[in-house]
Short mmCIF file of C-alpha atoms in Angstrom, two decimals:
data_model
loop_
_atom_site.label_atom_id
_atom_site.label_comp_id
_atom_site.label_asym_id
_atom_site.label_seq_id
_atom_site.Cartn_x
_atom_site.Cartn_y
_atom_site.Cartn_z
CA UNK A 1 96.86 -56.30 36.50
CA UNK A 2 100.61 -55.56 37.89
CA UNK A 3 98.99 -55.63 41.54
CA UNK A 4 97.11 -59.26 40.98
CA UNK A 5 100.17 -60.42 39.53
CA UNK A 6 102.50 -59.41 42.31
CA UNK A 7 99.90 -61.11 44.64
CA UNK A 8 100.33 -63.74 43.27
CA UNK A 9 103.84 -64.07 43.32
CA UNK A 10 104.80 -63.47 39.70
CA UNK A 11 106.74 -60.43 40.03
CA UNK A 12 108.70 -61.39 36.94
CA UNK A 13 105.67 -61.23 34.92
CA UNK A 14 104.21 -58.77 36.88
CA UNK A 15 107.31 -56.02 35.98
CA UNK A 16 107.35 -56.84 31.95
CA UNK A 17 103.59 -56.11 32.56
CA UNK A 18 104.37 -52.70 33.80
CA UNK A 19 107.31 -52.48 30.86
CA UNK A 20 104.82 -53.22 28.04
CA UNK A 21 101.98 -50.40 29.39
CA UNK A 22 104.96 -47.69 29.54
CA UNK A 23 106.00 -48.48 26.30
CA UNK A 24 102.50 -47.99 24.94
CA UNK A 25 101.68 -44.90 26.79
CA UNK A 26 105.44 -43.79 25.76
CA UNK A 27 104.29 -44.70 21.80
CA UNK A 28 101.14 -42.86 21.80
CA UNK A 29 102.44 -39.85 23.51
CA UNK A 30 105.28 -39.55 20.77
CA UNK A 31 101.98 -39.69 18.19
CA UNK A 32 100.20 -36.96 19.66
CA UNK A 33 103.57 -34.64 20.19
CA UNK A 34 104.20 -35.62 16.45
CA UNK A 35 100.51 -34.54 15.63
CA UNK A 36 101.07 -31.25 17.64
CA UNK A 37 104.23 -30.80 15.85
CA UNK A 38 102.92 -31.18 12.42
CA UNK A 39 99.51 -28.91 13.22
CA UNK A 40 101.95 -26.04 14.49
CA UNK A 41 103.58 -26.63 11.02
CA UNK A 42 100.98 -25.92 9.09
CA UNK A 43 99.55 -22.99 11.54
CA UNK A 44 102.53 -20.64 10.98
CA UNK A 45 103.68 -22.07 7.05
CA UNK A 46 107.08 -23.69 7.61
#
């Protein structure tokens, strides 16, 4: 999507594109380290 964008000479939209998918992938790898976290928890009781 970033690549036809830039193509087509919307580089403005074509970086808050990129933004917005890092910010996802950032959100849902702070779920799963919170998941991890929580399952370690319970493992060893604290």
């Amino acid at each position: 999507m970033c690549q036809l964008l830039i193509r087509s000479g919307r580089e403005e939209q074509a970086m808050l594109t990129s933004l917005a998918g890092l910010i996802v992938v950032l959100g849902l790898i702070v779920v799963q380290i919170s998941s991890l976290f929580a399952t370690i928890k319970r493992l060893f009781g604290f």
